[in-house]
Tab-separated table of C-alpha atoms in Angstrom:
chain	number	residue	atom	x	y	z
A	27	UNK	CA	-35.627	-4.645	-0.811
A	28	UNK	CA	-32.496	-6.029	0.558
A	29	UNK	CA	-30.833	-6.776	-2.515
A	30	UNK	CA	-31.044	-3.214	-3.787
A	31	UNK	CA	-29.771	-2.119	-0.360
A	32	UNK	CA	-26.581	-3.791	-0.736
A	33	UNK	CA	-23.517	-1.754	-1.416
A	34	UNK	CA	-22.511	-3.016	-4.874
A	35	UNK	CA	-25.860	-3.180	-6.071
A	36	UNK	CA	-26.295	-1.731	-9.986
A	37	UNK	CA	-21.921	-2.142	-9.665
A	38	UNK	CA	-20.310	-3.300	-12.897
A	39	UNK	CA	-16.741	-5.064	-12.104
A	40	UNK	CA	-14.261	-6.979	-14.355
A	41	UNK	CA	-12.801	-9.684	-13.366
A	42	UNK	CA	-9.593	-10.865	-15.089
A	43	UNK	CA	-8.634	-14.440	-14.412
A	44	UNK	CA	-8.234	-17.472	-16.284
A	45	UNK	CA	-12.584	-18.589	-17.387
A	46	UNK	CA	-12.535	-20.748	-14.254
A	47	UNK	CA	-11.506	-18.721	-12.158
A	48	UNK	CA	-13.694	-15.628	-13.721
A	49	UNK	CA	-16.647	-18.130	-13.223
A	50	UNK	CA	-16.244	-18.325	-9.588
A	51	UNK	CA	-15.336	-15.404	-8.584
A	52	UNK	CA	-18.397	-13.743	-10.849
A	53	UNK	CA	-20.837	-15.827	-8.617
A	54	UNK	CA	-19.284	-14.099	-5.343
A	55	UNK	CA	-19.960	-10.929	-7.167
A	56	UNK	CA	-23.300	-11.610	-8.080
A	57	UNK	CA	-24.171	-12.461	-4.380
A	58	UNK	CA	-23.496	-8.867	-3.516
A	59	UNK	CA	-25.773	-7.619	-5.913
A	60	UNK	CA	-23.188	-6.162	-8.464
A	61	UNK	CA	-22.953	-7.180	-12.290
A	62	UNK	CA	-20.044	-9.351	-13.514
A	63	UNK	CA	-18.006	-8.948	-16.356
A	64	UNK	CA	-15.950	-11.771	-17.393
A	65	UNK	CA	-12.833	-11.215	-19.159
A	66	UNK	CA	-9.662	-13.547	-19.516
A	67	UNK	CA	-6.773	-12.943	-19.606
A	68	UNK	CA	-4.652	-16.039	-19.074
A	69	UNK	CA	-5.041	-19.620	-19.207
A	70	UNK	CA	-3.783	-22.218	-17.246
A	71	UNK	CA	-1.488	-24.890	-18.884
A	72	UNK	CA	0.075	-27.782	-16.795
A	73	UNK	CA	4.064	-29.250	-16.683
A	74	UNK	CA	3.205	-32.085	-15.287
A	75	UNK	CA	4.109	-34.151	-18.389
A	76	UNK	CA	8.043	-32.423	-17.693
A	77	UNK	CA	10.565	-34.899	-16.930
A	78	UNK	CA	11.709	-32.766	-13.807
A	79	UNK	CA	8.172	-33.418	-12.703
A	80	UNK	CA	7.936	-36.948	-12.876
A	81	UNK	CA	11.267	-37.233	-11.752
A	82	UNK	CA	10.597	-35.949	-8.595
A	83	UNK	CA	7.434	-38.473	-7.999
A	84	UNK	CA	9.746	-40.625	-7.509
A	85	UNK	CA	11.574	-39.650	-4.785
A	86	UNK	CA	8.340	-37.688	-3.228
A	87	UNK	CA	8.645	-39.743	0.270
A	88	UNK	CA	11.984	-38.182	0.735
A	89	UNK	CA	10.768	-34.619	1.309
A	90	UNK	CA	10.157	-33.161	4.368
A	91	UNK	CA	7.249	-30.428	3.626
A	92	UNK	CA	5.597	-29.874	0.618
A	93	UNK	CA	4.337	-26.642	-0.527
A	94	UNK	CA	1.214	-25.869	-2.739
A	95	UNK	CA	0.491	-22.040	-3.332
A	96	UNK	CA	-2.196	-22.165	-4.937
A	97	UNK	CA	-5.930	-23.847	-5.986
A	98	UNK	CA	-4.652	-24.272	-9.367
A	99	UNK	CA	-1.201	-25.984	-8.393
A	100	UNK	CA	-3.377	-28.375	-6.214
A	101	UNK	CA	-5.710	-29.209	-9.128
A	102	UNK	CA	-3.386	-29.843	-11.416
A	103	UNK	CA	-1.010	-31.891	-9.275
A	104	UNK	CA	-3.574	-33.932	-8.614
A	105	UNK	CA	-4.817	-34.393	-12.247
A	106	UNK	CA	-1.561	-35.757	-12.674
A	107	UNK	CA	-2.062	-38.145	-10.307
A	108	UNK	CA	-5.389	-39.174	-11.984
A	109	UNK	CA	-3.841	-40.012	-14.830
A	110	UNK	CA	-1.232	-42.031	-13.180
A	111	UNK	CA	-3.408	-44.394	-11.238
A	112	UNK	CA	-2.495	-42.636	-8.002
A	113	UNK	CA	-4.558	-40.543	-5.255
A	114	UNK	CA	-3.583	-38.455	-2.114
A	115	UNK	CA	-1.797	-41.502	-0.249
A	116	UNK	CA	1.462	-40.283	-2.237
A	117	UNK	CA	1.784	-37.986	0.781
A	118	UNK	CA	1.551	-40.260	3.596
A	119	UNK	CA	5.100	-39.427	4.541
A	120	UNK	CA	5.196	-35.682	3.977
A	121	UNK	CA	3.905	-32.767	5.601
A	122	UNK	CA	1.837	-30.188	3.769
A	123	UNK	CA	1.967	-26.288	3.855
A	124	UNK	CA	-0.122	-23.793	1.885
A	125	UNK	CA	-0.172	-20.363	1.045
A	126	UNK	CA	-3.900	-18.856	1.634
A	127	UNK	CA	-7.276	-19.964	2.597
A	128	UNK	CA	-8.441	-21.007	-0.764
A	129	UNK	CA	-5.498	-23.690	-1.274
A	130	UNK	CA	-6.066	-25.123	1.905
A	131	UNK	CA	-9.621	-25.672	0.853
A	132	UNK	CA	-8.725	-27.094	-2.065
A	133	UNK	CA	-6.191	-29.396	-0.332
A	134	UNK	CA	-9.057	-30.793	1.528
A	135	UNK	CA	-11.283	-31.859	-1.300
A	136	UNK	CA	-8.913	-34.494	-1.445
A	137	UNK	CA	-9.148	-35.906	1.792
A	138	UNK	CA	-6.058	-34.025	2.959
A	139	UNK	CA	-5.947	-31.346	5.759
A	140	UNK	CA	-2.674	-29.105	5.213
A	141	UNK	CA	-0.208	-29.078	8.919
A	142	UNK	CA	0.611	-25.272	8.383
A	143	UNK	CA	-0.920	-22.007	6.523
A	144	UNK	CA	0.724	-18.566	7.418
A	145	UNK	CA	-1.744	-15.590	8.802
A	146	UNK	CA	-0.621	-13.474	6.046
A	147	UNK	CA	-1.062	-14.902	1.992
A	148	UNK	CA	2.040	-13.892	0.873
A	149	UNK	CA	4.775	-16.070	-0.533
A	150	UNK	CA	7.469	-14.334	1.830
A	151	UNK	CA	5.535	-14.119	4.832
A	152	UNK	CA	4.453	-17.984	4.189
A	153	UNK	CA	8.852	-18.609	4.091
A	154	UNK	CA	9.074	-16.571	7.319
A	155	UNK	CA	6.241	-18.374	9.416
A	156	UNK	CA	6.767	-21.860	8.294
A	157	UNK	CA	10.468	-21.280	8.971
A	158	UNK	CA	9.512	-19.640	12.936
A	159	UNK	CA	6.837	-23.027	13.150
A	160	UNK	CA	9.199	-25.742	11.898
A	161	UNK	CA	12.921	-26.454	12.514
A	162	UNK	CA	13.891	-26.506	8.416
A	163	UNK	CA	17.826	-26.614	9.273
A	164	UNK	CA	18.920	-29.317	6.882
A	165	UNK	CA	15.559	-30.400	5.583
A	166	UNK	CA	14.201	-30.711	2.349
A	167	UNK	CA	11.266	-28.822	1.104
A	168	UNK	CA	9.810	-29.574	-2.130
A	169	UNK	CA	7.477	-26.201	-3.337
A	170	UNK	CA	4.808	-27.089	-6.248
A	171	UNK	CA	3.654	-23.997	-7.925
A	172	UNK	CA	3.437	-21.553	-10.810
A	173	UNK	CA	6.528	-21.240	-13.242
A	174	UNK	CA	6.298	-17.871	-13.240
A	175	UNK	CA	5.964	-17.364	-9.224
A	176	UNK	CA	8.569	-14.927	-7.995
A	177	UNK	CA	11.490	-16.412	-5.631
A	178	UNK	CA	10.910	-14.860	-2.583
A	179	UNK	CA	9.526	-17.983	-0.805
A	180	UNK	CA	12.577	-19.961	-2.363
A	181	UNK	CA	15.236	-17.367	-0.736
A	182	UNK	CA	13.310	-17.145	2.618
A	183	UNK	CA	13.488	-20.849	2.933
A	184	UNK	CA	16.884	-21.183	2.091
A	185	UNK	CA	18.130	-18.441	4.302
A	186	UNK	CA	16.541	-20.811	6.959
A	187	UNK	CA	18.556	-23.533	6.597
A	188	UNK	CA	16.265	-25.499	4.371
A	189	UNK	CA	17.337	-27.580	1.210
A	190	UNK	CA	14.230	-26.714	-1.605
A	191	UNK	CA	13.563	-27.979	-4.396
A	192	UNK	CA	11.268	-25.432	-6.662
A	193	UNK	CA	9.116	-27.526	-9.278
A	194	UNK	CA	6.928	-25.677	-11.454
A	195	UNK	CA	3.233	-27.470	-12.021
A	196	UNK	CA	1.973	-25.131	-14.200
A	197	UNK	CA	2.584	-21.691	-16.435
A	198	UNK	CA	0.380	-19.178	-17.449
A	199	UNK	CA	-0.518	-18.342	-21.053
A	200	UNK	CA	-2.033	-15.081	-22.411
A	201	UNK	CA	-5.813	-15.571	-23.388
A	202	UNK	CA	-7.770	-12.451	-23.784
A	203	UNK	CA	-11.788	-11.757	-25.001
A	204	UNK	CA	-12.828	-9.099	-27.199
A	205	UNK	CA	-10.489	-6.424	-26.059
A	206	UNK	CA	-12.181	-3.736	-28.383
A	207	UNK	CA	-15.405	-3.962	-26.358
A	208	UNK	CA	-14.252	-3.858	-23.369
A	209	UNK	CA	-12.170	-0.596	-24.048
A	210	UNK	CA	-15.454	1.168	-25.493
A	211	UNK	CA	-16.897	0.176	-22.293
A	212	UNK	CA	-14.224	1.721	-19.708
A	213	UNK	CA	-14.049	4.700	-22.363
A	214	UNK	CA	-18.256	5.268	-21.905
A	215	UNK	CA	-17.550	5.403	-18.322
A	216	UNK	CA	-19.785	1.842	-17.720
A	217	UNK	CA	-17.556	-0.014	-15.698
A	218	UNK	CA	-17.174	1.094	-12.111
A	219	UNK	CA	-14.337	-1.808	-11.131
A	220	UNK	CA	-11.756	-3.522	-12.244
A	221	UNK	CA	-10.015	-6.294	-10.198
A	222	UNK	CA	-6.820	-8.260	-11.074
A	223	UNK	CA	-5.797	-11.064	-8.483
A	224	UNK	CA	-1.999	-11.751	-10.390
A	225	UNK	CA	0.824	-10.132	-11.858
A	226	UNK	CA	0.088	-12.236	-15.078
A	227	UNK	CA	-3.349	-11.200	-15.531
A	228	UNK	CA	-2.299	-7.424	-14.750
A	229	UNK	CA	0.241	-7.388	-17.690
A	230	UNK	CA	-1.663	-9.455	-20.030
A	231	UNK	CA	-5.060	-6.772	-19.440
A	232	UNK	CA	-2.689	-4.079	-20.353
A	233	UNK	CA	-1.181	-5.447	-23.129
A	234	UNK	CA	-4.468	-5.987	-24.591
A	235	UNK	CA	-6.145	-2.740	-23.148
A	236	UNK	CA	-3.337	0.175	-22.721
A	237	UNK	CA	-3.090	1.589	-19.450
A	238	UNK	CA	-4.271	5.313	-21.076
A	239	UNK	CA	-7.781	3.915	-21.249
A	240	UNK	CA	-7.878	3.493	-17.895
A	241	UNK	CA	-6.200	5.914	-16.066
A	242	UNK	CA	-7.913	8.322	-17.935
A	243	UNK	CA	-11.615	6.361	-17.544
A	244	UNK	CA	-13.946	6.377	-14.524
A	245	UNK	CA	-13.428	2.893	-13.817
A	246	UNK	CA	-11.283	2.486	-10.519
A	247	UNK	CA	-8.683	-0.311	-10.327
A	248	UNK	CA	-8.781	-2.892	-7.537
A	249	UNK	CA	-5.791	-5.427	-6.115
A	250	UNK	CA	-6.044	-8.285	-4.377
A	251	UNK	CA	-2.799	-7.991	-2.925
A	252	UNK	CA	0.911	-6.003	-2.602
A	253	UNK	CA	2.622	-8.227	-5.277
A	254	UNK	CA	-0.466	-7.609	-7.752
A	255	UNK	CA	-0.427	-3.925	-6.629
A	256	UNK	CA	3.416	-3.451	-7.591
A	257	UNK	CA	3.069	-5.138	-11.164
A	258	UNK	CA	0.078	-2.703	-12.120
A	259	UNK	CA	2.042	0.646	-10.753
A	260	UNK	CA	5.182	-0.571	-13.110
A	261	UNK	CA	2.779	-0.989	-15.889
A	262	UNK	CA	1.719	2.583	-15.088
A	263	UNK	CA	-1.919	2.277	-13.629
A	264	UNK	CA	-3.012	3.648	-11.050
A	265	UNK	CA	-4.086	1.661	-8.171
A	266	UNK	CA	-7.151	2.565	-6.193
A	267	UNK	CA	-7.317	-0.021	-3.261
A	268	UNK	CA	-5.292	-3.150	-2.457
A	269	UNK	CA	-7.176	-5.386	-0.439
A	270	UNK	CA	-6.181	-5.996	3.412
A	271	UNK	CA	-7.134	-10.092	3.361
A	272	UNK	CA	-5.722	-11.412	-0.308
A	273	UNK	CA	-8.366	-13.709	-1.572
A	274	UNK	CA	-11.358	-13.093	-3.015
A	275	UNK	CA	-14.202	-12.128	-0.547
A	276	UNK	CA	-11.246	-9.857	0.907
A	277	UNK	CA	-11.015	-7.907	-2.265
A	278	UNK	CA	-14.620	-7.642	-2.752
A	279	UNK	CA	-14.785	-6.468	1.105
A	280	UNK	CA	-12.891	-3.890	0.320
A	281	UNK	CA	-14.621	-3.018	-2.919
A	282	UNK	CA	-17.810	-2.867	-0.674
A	283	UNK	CA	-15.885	-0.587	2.120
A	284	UNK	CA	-15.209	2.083	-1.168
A	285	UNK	CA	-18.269	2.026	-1.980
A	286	UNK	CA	-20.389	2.175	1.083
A	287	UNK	CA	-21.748	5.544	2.103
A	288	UNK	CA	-19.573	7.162	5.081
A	289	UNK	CA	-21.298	6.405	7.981
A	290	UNK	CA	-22.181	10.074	10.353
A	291	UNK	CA	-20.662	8.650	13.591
A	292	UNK	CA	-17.009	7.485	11.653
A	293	UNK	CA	-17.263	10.783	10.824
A	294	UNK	CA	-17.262	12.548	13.935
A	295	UNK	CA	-20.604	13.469	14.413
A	296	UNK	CA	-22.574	13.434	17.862
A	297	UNK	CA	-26.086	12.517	15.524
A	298	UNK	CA	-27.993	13.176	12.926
A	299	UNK	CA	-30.336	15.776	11.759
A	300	UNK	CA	-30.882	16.388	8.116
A	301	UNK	CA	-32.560	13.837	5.297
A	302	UNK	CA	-29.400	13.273	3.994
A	303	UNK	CA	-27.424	12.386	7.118
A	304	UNK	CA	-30.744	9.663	8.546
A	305	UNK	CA	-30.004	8.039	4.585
A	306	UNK	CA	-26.629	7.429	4.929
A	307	UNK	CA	-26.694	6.200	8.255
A	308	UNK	CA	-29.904	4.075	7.070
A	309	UNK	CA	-27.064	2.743	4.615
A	310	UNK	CA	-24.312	2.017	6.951
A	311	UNK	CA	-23.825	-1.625	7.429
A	312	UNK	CA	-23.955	-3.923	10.564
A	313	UNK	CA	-26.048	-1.796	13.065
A	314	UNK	CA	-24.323	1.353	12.951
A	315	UNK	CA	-25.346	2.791	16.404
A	316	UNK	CA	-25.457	6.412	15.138
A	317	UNK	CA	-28.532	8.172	17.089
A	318	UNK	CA	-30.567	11.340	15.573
A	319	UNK	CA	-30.566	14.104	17.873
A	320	UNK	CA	-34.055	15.116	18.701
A	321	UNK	CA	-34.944	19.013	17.279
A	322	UNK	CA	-38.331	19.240	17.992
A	323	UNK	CA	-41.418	16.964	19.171
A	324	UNK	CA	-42.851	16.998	15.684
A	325	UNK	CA	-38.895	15.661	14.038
A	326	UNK	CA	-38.451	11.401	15.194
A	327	UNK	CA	-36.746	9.806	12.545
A	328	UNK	CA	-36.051	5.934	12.230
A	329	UNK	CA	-32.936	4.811	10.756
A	330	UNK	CA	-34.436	1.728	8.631
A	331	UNK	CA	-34.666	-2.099	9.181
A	332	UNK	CA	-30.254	-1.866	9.341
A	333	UNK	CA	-30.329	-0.335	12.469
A	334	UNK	CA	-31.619	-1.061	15.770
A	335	UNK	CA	-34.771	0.726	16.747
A	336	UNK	CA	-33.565	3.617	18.539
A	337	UNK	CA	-36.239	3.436	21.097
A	338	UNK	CA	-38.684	0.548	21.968
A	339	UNK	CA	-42.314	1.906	23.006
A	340	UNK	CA	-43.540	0.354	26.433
A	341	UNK	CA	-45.705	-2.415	25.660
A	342	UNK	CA	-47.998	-3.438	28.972
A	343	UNK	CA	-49.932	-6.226	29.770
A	344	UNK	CA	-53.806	-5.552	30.250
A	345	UNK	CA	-53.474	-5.879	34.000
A	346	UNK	CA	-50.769	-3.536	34.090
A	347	UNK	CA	-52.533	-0.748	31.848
A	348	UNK	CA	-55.923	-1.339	34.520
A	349	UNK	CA	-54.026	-1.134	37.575
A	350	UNK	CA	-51.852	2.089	36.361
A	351	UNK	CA	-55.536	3.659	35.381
A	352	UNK	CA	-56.635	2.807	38.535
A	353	UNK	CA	-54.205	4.381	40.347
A	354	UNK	CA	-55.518	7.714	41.995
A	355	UNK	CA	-52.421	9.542	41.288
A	356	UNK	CA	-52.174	8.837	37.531
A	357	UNK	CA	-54.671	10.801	36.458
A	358	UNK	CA	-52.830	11.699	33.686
A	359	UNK	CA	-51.876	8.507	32.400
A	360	UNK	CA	-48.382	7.306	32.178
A	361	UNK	CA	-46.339	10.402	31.492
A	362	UNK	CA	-46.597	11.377	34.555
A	363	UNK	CA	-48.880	12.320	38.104
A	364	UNK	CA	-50.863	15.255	38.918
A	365	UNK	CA	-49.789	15.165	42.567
A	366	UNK	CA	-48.480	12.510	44.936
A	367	UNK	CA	-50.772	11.021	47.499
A	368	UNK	CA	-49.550	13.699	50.116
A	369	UNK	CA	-50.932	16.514	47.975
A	370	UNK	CA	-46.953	17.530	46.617
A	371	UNK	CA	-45.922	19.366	43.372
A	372	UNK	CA	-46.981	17.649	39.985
A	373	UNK	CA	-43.946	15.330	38.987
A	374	UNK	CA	-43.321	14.980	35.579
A	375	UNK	CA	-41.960	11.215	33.778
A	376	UNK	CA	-40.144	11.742	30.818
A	377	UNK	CA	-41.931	10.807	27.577
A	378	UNK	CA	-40.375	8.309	25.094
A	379	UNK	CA	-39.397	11.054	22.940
A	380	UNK	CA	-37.342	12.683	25.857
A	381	UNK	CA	-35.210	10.179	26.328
């Protein structure tokens, strides 16, 4: 069936977020037939009781652009706001940037539809493009997110001219499960992936697992982006893919892309001839348009319900089909006439299967 078709199907991956985030992200995983493991390794705890937070409430109207990078920065910004009596009208004067798909989504829940989002989720290509879309000389940005984020945003915006104020909404705190397990698991060889989506969550697996398990385990190790990807190699793991989009359907499209047989024509071949070859190919995903080569009358192979038929038989209506076996000349039926009408040499149609 379908489901077992899928590339990740019978799959084990870890995921290694904070529980909400595991919960979420399991479900995505579960859609594409592989089995979840949930395992976290951080939690989330808000600042927004600090007094540098509330202090800048108050003068909130006098930034220019505002800048959430992530979901969790905009849900817990705006838990503070719950609790204060307040909603998303406390940025009528402001303009909103995010960093990634997700956030902007998030954003939106609350009736709020962010003015900018770079093409590429990092926090120094999000500097770069917001500083190439807006004139920041002399403005003041105000960016909401993780006390432990890096500064490369900050430096990018400053080196454009603008005047930022970092805020932290949040930090993360070490949580992890039953670490012990786990390890026995990777060790048995009965996890095929293991994703980390932040720095944070990197160190605090490794602190809990030891990178020796790993590296020397079956289990392959999957990023969801270059800053993620960095923080493993300095703990000393090695990193199998990073994904090319950084959120999470771009890290399990990679995931899938590892794990998908290799298609015949990617691989240079003119067609297909053996069992093997017609499987993969029957494997490929989206209509690979790899044709078999034909060996013999007796050898027709079909490529499954993923592919296009590789030839469609010629269906005729029943006054077609009577007028060809009426015709004097098609005494032969449809491959092809024993003479023409002037008494020439016997003409031969190709067959279906010559084609």
């Amino acid at each position: 069936n379908w489901f077992m078709r899928q590339p990740l199907f019978g799959k084990t991956i870890v995921t290694t977020r904070d529980a909400a985030g595991n919960a979420e992200f399991a479900k995505k995983i579960v859609d594409r037939g592989a089995r979840p493991v949930e395992f976290a390794t951080i939690a989330i705890q808000p600042l927004t009781d600090s007094n540098e937070f509330l202090r800048t409430l108050t003068h909130l109207a006098d930034y220019h652009w505002v800048i959430f990078t992530s979901p969790n920065g905009v849900k817990v910004f705006f838990d503070a706001m719950a609790a204060l009596g307040k909603d998303a009208r406390v940025f009528a004067s402001n303009k909103l940037a995010t960093l990634g798909a997700k956030t902007a989504a998030a954003l939106a829940q609350y009736g709020i539809k962010a003015d900018f989002g770079p093409t590429v989720f990092t926090g120094r290509e999000l500097g770069w493009q917001l500083v190439a879309f807006a004139n920041l000389n002399g403005k003041k940005v105000l960016s909401l997110r993780s006390e432990l984020a890096t500064d490369d945003l900050v430096d990018v915006l400053e080196k454009g001219g603008a005047i930022v104020e970092d805020v932290p909404l949040y930090t993360v705190v070490p949580k992890t499960g039953d670490a012990e397990a786990l390890r026995r698991q990777i060790e048995d060889g009965q996890i095929d992936w293991l994703t980390f989506a932040s720095p944070s969550a990197a160190r605090n697996f490794f602190d809990a697992i030891g990178p020796e398990a790993v590296n020397a385990g079956l289990a392959k190790v999957a990023s969801i982006g270059p800053v993620t990807s960095e923080q493993l190699k300095k703990l000393g793991v090695r990193v199998d893919l990073t994904a090319a989009e950084y959120t999470n359907d771009g890290l399990l499209d990679a995931i899938e892309a590892a794990e998908r047989p290799a298609c015949p024509r990617e691989a240079g071949g003119q067609g297909v001839t053996s069992g093997d070859e017609i499987r993969r190919a029957a494997a490929c995903v989206g209509g690979c348009p790899v044709r078999p080569r034909r060996r013999s009358s007796q050898h027709s192979h079909r490529l499954g319900d993923s592919h296009r038929e590789l030839r469609r038989p010629a269906v005729h209506r029943p006054d077609q089909r009577r007028r060809m076996a009426l015709h004097p000349d098609d005494r032969f039926g449809p491959r092809g006439r024993q003479r023409s009408a002037r008494g020439g040499a016997a003409q031969q149609r190709p067959g279906p299967d010559l084609v």
